[in-house]
Amino acid sequence: MSLSESCDLFAANDGIPELTIKNERLIETIHETADLFGAKYSWGPLATDTGVCRLALSDEDKGMRDWFVKEAEKAGCGIAIDDMGNIFAIYPGRKNGLPTAIGSHLDTQPTGGRYDGIYGVLSGLEVVRTLKDNDYVPEYPIAVVSWTNEEGARFPMSMMASTVWANPAKKDEIYNLTSVTDTKPVTVKHELERIGYLGPFKCSFEGMGLAAHFELHIEQGPILETEKKEIGRVQGIQALKWIEVSIKGKAQHTGTTPFASRSDALLAASKFMVKGNEIAALHDGLFSVGILEVLPGVVNVVPQEVKFVMDIRHHCDEELDDMYLETLKAFQEIAQLSGKKLCFEVKHLVNQKAVFFDEACMDCIKRSADQVVGIDQSIPIVSGAGHDSGLVAARCPTAMIFIPSRDGVSHNPEEYSTPQQVQNGFKVLLGAVLRYDKLRSK
Amino acid sequence: MSLSESCDLFAANDGIPELTIKNERLIETIHETADLFGAKYSWGPLATDTGVCRLALSDEDKGMRDWFVKEAEKAGCGIAIDDMGNIFAIYPGRKNGLPTAIGSHLDTQPTGGRYDGIYGVLSGLEVVRTLKDNDYVPEYPIAVVSWTNEEGARFPMSMMASTVWANPAKKDEIYNLTSVTDTKPVTVKHELERIGYLGPFKCSFEGMGLAAHFELHIEQGPILETEKKEIGRVQGIQALKWIEVSIKGKAQHTGTTPFASRSDALLAASKFMVKGNEIAALHDGLFSVGILEVLPGVVNVVPQEVKFVMDIRHHCDEELDDMYLETLKAFQEIAQLSGKKLCFEVKHLVNQKAVFFDEACMDCIKRSADQVVGIDQSIPIVSGAGHDSGLVAARCPTAMIFIPSRDGVSHNPEEYSTPQQVQNGFKVLLGAVLRYDKLRSK
């Protein structure tokens, strides 16, 4: 793919001089690397209408990493790789000091798209490429970070390496995680060594500290599209609980058992789910069930057991706790009226606290968005999904920028944002990071 | 197992002379044959505390059939086997004419019990053994019938051979049904030949006609136990519909998709099931869902598709049709409020009309039950499950007798009725069949 030479000016503002920016390089880079490293599942007439399958620490991931390191070096960065395979491409600043980081991830879901994560890292690369094109020297170093295994698809732990960076004591346990997508499962450590990304630095917020962390990402939801806005200024990440609910009833013949004699586990589960949705709506939170299993699973047998995992979320921890307790109480009331043999138990699988992003970082994003897309074209938004920034935020000032996702679709080959939206997000990121860099030297 | 010699008198009544009956032979025969042909899944301390796995046309089924033929011959029966493997063991009467039949099935579910079906055939055997012990010659022949593959567990069609008997045109299609429980599937015809039960007579209500059909069965439900009654005088069999409901919604991220933007197939399914139960209760019918599948089945993805099979029943055809239409209308209303992308379709899998049993047969059962257990110990009942009698009833006068099932449990190794209940049922059957025999010569 030949790189277009169409250029634009990034207007001077807030002490940042005018910069020339390439209009098409970022989107072309996104498609070029997708085509090279994992393009899969065509969904439209264009060559770029495919998804990407680039599982963490796979051969495709190695190819993408090698490409990224080479291009970052060409753009003037030094490279540091830690022992979780996180790559820090560091563009030098006027002064020494911790870098201001732009980070996200290069791995995808098995049926992933071209944007989720990848967009954030390649936008970071586009930032340093732009600085180099303009011979712009920032006050402090700027790091582009690729975090290992954000998706948790091959090794079943989401945001794996940013978790270790924020909590280094977890490393040994995570090294031994085994893959769930290989016929012959292998460990994280084995694969880091195999692809040559078990780096010499200790993965840690202390060893490889960051002054701040910006992450540009697709929304993965419908809000910006519905509201017709170009930029989401992410205020934080929702609190999340995953709770397994196991309902035990009694297997009985569907034809011979009157309602009064039943303990129907699936009917109780249905009432749980309807009520859980109602309670979440009243709290302005979310309730979802994505997996549900029915036993014994015979047409004419009233289900004896139903297991499901409820996924509940709220932007406020206390409200999520209240919502959960209210839901549990409602379940108990329903269970008591659902037959003599009916009972249930819950098992807490995941409990993530709400994350609140840094005011100064968010202010830089706001001022940049006002300049790039106009004051009425960005809105505050709360991330419903987890991101590396959620972990990093515990250790340094952090914030995120969202661009619209077509139909809210993500983790799907049809994930799509327009070239204009992609470029807008990049410009907001560039302006935010340079503003933060200026802010640090005040 | 040694056969006990404890005896009792079956009092003279309605023109039937006093008969000596063996108190324990039937229950001992039930356990002896269970032990020999398929005993499996111990659930209690006694040797007889197991279930039975005797799939249709398997080696266990062949063993049981051979045993039955031999014992029926010893009891003075002639044997006729038709080309669906149905066995007619015919005890001669004073006059020629179509036999009065006692029929049920000797096959079980994979995790079946010792009573379902087997009890009905072995009670028939006990009737002819008793007649022989007493040198009693009925007016007309009495046939004990073993119908092939009532359960539909190995070859997926319930009441297979009684269906052919009542509708001979279906035979060729059914011969080609393949087994679903074998690693290497085989056809019905292949297995009939293999075990030596592809008989010379045509399976047909015309070729091998019956004057009447009585079936003694365990209730498989909790009504007699709950009502503390010994005998259920079955008035008919509920009408039944099995309808597959496929709901299509949209796969979306559980964290990033507000309720208003969702088309949650599982939430809609939950509302369908709750409403379906409510409507059935208002109609005094039944609604059940035993199988349900969720796609894509990922914790943090709002389900895109849910499929379930609804099993609805009512003792009256018109009322079942009304109930179904009301349910469908409610589903449509729910679907319209469940998101822009939500839609559903239905597919009719099974549609069985209600069966009403014969008044004269039921009257014989009533008079026999009044004599055996007393006038207040039997109740009219509608069968919720299908039985061979449901098919046979289309072609000759038919009725059924139920005895209590402990906890309403069936299709399970723990299926159980007490020896006293088993013997009571047999006595009611004996008295009913002999009364019907007398009735025919009036």
mmCIF file of N, CA and C in Angstrom, chain A residues 111-183:
data_model
loop_
_atom_site.group_PDB
_atom_site.id
_atom_site.type_symbol
_atom_site.label_atom_id
_atom_site.label_comp_id
_atom_site.label_asym_id
_atom_site.label_seq_id
_atom_site.Cartn_x
_atom_site.Cartn_y
_atom_site.Cartn_z
ATOM 1 N N THR A 111 -12.444 -13.645 16.813
ATOM 2 C CA THR A 111 -13.198 -13.036 15.715
ATOM 3 C C THR A 111 -13.209 -11.525 15.941
ATOM 4 N N GLY A 112 -12.010 -10.954 16.035
ATOM 5 C CA GLY A 112 -11.880 -9.537 16.331
ATOM 6 C C GLY A 112 -11.946 -8.661 15.097
ATOM 7 N N GLY A 113 -11.886 -7.349 15.331
ATOM 8 C CA GLY A 113 -11.912 -6.382 14.242
ATOM 9 C C GLY A 113 -10.545 -5.744 14.056
ATOM 10 N N ARG A 114 -10.542 -4.657 13.275
ATOM 11 C CA ARG A 114 -9.286 -3.990 12.926
ATOM 12 C C ARG A 114 -8.940 -2.835 13.863
ATOM 13 N N TYR A 115 -9.816 -2.527 14.835
ATOM 14 C CA TYR A 115 -9.653 -1.270 15.568
ATOM 15 C C TYR A 115 -9.420 -1.428 17.070
ATOM 16 N N ASP A 116 -10.160 -2.362 17.686
ATOM 17 C CA ASP A 116 -10.135 -2.524 19.139
ATOM 18 C C ASP A 116 -8.689 -2.717 19.633
ATOM 19 N N GLY A 117 -8.151 -1.760 20.368
ATOM 20 C CA GLY A 117 -6.800 -1.850 20.902
ATOM 21 C C GLY A 117 -5.753 -1.363 19.919
ATOM 22 N N ILE A 118 -5.763 -1.982 18.740
ATOM 23 C CA ILE A 118 -4.789 -1.673 17.682
ATOM 24 C C ILE A 118 -4.785 -0.179 17.378
ATOM 25 N N TYR A 119 -5.985 0.387 17.281
ATOM 26 C CA TYR A 119 -6.136 1.816 16.989
ATOM 27 C C TYR A 119 -5.374 2.666 18.015
ATOM 28 N N GLY A 120 -5.437 2.266 19.277
ATOM 29 C CA GLY A 120 -4.779 3.048 20.327
ATOM 30 C C GLY A 120 -3.264 3.022 20.213
ATOM 31 N N VAL A 121 -2.695 1.847 19.903
ATOM 32 C CA VAL A 121 -1.231 1.745 19.800
ATOM 33 C C VAL A 121 -0.743 2.445 18.527
ATOM 34 N N LEU A 122 -1.440 2.202 17.418
ATOM 35 C CA LEU A 122 -0.982 2.795 16.144
ATOM 36 C C LEU A 122 -1.198 4.311 16.137
ATOM 37 N N SER A 123 -2.188 4.812 16.892
ATOM 38 C CA SER A 123 -2.333 6.266 17.041
ATOM 39 C C SER A 123 -1.156 6.833 17.821
ATOM 40 N N GLY A 124 -0.674 6.057 18.803
ATOM 41 C CA GLY A 124 0.530 6.473 19.537
ATOM 42 C C GLY A 124 1.715 6.556 18.587
ATOM 43 N N LEU A 125 1.819 5.527 17.715
ATOM 44 C CA LEU A 125 2.910 5.551 16.728
ATOM 45 C C LEU A 125 2.760 6.765 15.813
ATOM 46 N N GLU A 126 1.517 7.076 15.434
ATOM 47 C CA GLU A 126 1.274 8.220 14.553
ATOM 48 C C GLU A 126 1.646 9.534 15.254
ATOM 49 N N VAL A 127 1.454 9.572 16.569
ATOM 50 C CA VAL A 127 1.863 10.766 17.329
ATOM 51 C C VAL A 127 3.382 10.959 17.217
ATOM 52 N N VAL A 128 4.150 9.891 17.481
ATOM 53 C CA VAL A 128 5.611 10.074 17.432
ATOM 54 C C VAL A 128 6.114 10.274 15.997
ATOM 55 N N ARG A 129 5.464 9.604 15.053
ATOM 56 C CA ARG A 129 5.828 9.865 13.645
ATOM 57 C C ARG A 129 5.599 11.352 13.309
ATOM 58 N N THR A 130 4.493 11.892 13.773
ATOM 59 C CA THR A 130 4.169 13.296 13.498
ATOM 60 C C THR A 130 5.177 14.229 14.171
ATOM 61 N N LEU A 131 5.548 13.889 15.424
ATOM 62 C CA LEU A 131 6.542 14.715 16.116
ATOM 63 C C LEU A 131 7.843 14.714 15.319
ATOM 64 N N LYS A 132 8.231 13.521 14.841
ATOM 65 C CA LYS A 132 9.483 13.421 14.088
ATOM 66 C C LYS A 132 9.398 14.211 12.782
ATOM 67 N N ASP A 133 8.276 14.065 12.071
ATOM 68 C CA ASP A 133 8.094 14.803 10.799
ATOM 69 C C ASP A 133 8.283 16.296 11.029
ATOM 70 N N ASN A 134 7.849 16.779 12.192
ATOM 71 C CA ASN A 134 7.870 18.216 12.476
ATOM 72 C C ASN A 134 9.077 18.643 13.315
ATOM 73 N N ASP A 135 9.987 17.680 13.525
ATOM 74 C CA ASP A 135 11.145 17.960 14.396
ATOM 75 C C ASP A 135 10.718 18.586 15.714
ATOM 76 N N TYR A 136 9.609 18.093 16.248
ATOM 77 C CA TYR A 136 9.075 18.648 17.489
ATOM 78 C C TYR A 136 9.664 17.878 18.653
ATOM 79 N N VAL A 137 10.265 18.590 19.592
ATOM 80 C CA VAL A 137 10.823 17.928 20.767
ATOM 81 C C VAL A 137 9.933 18.237 21.968
ATOM 82 N N PRO A 138 9.284 17.240 22.545
ATOM 83 C CA PRO A 138 8.429 17.514 23.699
ATOM 84 C C PRO A 138 9.263 17.823 24.935
ATOM 85 N N GLU A 139 8.618 18.370 25.969
ATOM 86 C CA GLU A 139 9.340 18.680 27.206
ATOM 87 C C GLU A 139 9.893 17.398 27.831
ATOM 88 N N TYR A 140 9.032 16.371 27.880
ATOM 89 C CA TYR A 140 9.408 15.086 28.501
ATOM 90 C C TYR A 140 9.275 13.981 27.475
ATOM 91 N N PRO A 141 9.893 12.825 27.731
ATOM 92 C CA PRO A 141 9.735 11.706 26.789
ATOM 93 C C PRO A 141 8.267 11.321 26.635
ATOM 94 N N ILE A 142 7.944 10.830 25.447
ATOM 95 C CA ILE A 142 6.602 10.295 25.188
ATOM 96 C C ILE A 142 6.748 8.818 24.835
ATOM 97 N N ALA A 143 6.031 7.968 25.584
ATOM 98 C CA ALA A 143 6.141 6.516 25.345
ATOM 99 C C ALA A 143 4.885 6.005 24.657
ATOM 100 N N VAL A 144 5.094 5.173 23.642
ATOM 101 C CA VAL A 144 3.961 4.439 23.076
ATOM 102 C C VAL A 144 4.040 3.024 23.655
ATOM 103 N N VAL A 145 2.965 2.594 24.329
ATOM 104 C CA VAL A 145 3.012 1.320 25.040
ATOM 105 C C VAL A 145 2.058 0.318 24.400
ATOM 106 N N SER A 146 2.600 -0.885 24.152
ATOM 107 C CA SER A 146 1.734 -1.999 23.735
ATOM 108 C C SER A 146 1.652 -2.970 24.909
ATOM 109 N N TRP A 147 0.460 -3.068 25.492
ATOM 110 C CA TRP A 147 0.252 -3.964 26.637
ATOM 111 C C TRP A 147 -0.077 -5.372 26.144
ATOM 112 N N THR A 148 0.529 -6.374 26.767
ATOM 113 C CA THR A 148 0.351 -7.773 26.329
ATOM 114 C C THR A 148 -0.995 -8.344 26.806
ATOM 115 N N ASN A 149 -1.673 -9.035 25.897
ATOM 116 C CA ASN A 149 -2.887 -9.801 26.227
ATOM 117 C C ASN A 149 -3.929 -8.994 26.985
ATOM 118 N N GLU A 150 -4.469 -7.991 26.333
ATOM 119 C CA GLU A 150 -5.591 -7.284 26.932
ATOM 120 C C GLU A 150 -6.879 -8.103 26.801
ATOM 121 N N GLU A 151 -7.000 -8.834 25.712
ATOM 122 C CA GLU A 151 -8.275 -9.495 25.410
ATOM 123 C C GLU A 151 -8.563 -10.710 26.293
ATOM 124 N N GLY A 152 -7.506 -11.380 26.720
ATOM 125 C CA GLY A 152 -7.757 -12.566 27.543
ATOM 126 C C GLY A 152 -8.400 -13.698 26.772
ATOM 127 N N ALA A 153 -8.233 -13.704 25.451
ATOM 128 C CA ALA A 153 -8.918 -14.728 24.641
ATOM 129 C C ALA A 153 -8.103 -16.018 24.594
ATOM 130 N N ARG A 154 -6.765 -15.877 24.396
ATOM 131 C CA ARG A 154 -5.936 -17.097 24.336
ATOM 132 C C ARG A 154 -5.530 -17.545 25.739
ATOM 133 N N PHE A 155 -5.071 -16.596 26.545
ATOM 134 C CA PHE A 155 -4.786 -16.865 27.958
ATOM 135 C C PHE A 155 -5.897 -16.178 28.736
ATOM 136 N N PRO A 156 -6.688 -16.940 29.495
ATOM 137 C CA PRO A 156 -7.977 -16.424 29.967
ATOM 138 C C PRO A 156 -7.866 -15.445 31.129
ATOM 139 N N MET A 157 -7.262 -14.294 30.845
ATOM 140 C CA MET A 157 -7.264 -13.216 31.825
ATOM 141 C C MET A 157 -7.195 -11.907 31.053
ATOM 142 N N SER A 158 -8.264 -11.127 31.144
ATOM 143 C CA SER A 158 -8.291 -9.852 30.437
ATOM 144 C C SER A 158 -7.289 -8.894 31.071
ATOM 145 N N MET A 159 -6.772 -7.973 30.272
ATOM 146 C CA MET A 159 -5.856 -6.933 30.760
ATOM 147 C C MET A 159 -4.728 -7.540 31.587
ATOM 148 N N MET A 160 -4.173 -8.600 31.054
ATOM 149 C CA MET A 160 -3.238 -9.413 31.823
ATOM 150 C C MET A 160 -1.976 -8.670 32.229
ATOM 151 N N ALA A 161 -1.310 -8.067 31.250
ATOM 152 C CA ALA A 161 0.004 -7.507 31.560
ATOM 153 C C ALA A 161 -0.109 -6.138 32.227
ATOM 154 N N SER A 162 -1.167 -5.380 31.963
ATOM 155 C CA SER A 162 -1.334 -4.122 32.705
ATOM 156 C C SER A 162 -1.684 -4.424 34.162
ATOM 157 N N THR A 163 -2.331 -5.571 34.398
ATOM 158 C CA THR A 163 -2.582 -5.999 35.784
ATOM 159 C C THR A 163 -1.257 -6.243 36.506
ATOM 160 N N VAL A 164 -0.333 -6.922 35.845
ATOM 161 C CA VAL A 164 0.966 -7.190 36.479
ATOM 162 C C VAL A 164 1.741 -5.881 36.665
ATOM 163 N N TRP A 165 1.686 -4.997 35.672
ATOM 164 C CA TRP A 165 2.407 -3.719 35.789
ATOM 165 C C TRP A 165 1.926 -2.973 37.045
ATOM 166 N N ALA A 166 0.610 -3.012 37.309
ATOM 167 C CA ALA A 166 0.070 -2.307 38.471
ATOM 168 C C ALA A 166 0.216 -3.123 39.761
ATOM 169 N N ASN A 167 0.343 -4.447 39.621
ATOM 170 C CA ASN A 167 0.430 -5.355 40.789
ATOM 171 C C ASN A 167 1.491 -6.412 40.519
ATOM 172 N N PRO A 168 2.769 -6.042 40.616
ATOM 173 C CA PRO A 168 3.835 -6.944 40.162
ATOM 174 C C PRO A 168 3.849 -8.302 40.879
ATOM 175 N N ALA A 169 3.269 -8.381 42.091
ATOM 176 C CA ALA A 169 3.305 -9.653 42.830
ATOM 177 C C ALA A 169 2.538 -10.754 42.111
ATOM 178 N N LYS A 170 1.684 -10.382 41.178
ATOM 179 C CA LYS A 170 0.875 -11.412 40.494
ATOM 180 C C LYS A 170 1.608 -12.124 39.363
ATOM 181 N N LYS A 171 2.852 -11.689 39.083
ATOM 182 C CA LYS A 171 3.503 -12.174 37.866
ATOM 183 C C LYS A 171 3.645 -13.691 37.789
ATOM 184 N N ASP A 172 4.158 -14.306 38.888
ATOM 185 C CA ASP A 172 4.469 -15.738 38.795
ATOM 186 C C ASP A 172 3.229 -16.575 38.488
ATOM 187 N N GLU A 173 2.152 -16.221 39.157
ATOM 188 C CA GLU A 173 0.890 -16.932 38.926
ATOM 189 C C GLU A 173 0.465 -16.805 37.447
ATOM 190 N N ILE A 174 0.619 -15.592 36.920
ATOM 191 C CA ILE A 174 0.170 -15.337 35.549
ATOM 192 C C ILE A 174 1.089 -15.991 34.519
ATOM 193 N N TYR A 175 2.386 -16.087 34.852
ATOM 194 C CA TYR A 175 3.301 -16.820 33.955
ATOM 195 C C TYR A 175 2.789 -18.231 33.688
ATOM 196 N N ASN A 176 2.134 -18.816 34.682
ATOM 197 C CA ASN A 176 1.707 -20.217 34.559
ATOM 198 C C ASN A 176 0.316 -20.402 33.963
ATOM 199 N N LEU A 177 -0.353 -19.312 33.644
ATOM 200 C CA LEU A 177 -1.649 -19.421 32.950
ATOM 201 C C LEU A 177 -1.442 -20.213 31.670
ATOM 202 N N THR A 178 -2.372 -21.122 31.360
ATOM 203 C CA THR A 178 -2.219 -21.885 30.112
ATOM 204 C C THR A 178 -3.278 -21.475 29.095
ATOM 205 N N SER A 179 -2.903 -21.637 27.850
ATOM 206 C CA SER A 179 -3.765 -21.178 26.762
ATOM 207 C C SER A 179 -4.999 -22.066 26.645
ATOM 208 N N VAL A 180 -6.100 -21.462 26.236
ATOM 209 C CA VAL A 180 -7.348 -22.208 26.076
ATOM 210 C C VAL A 180 -7.720 -22.382 24.604
ATOM 211 N N THR A 181 -6.902 -21.841 23.706
ATOM 212 C CA THR A 181 -7.245 -21.926 22.275
ATOM 213 C C THR A 181 -6.302 -22.842 21.511
ATOM 214 N N ASP A 182 -5.322 -23.445 22.209
ATOM 215 C CA ASP A 182 -4.380 -24.341 21.530
ATOM 216 C C ASP A 182 -4.739 -25.789 21.824
ATOM 217 N N THR A 183 -4.544 -26.657 20.831
ATOM 218 C CA THR A 183 -4.796 -28.085 21.053
ATOM 219 C C THR A 183 -3.882 -28.567 22.172
#
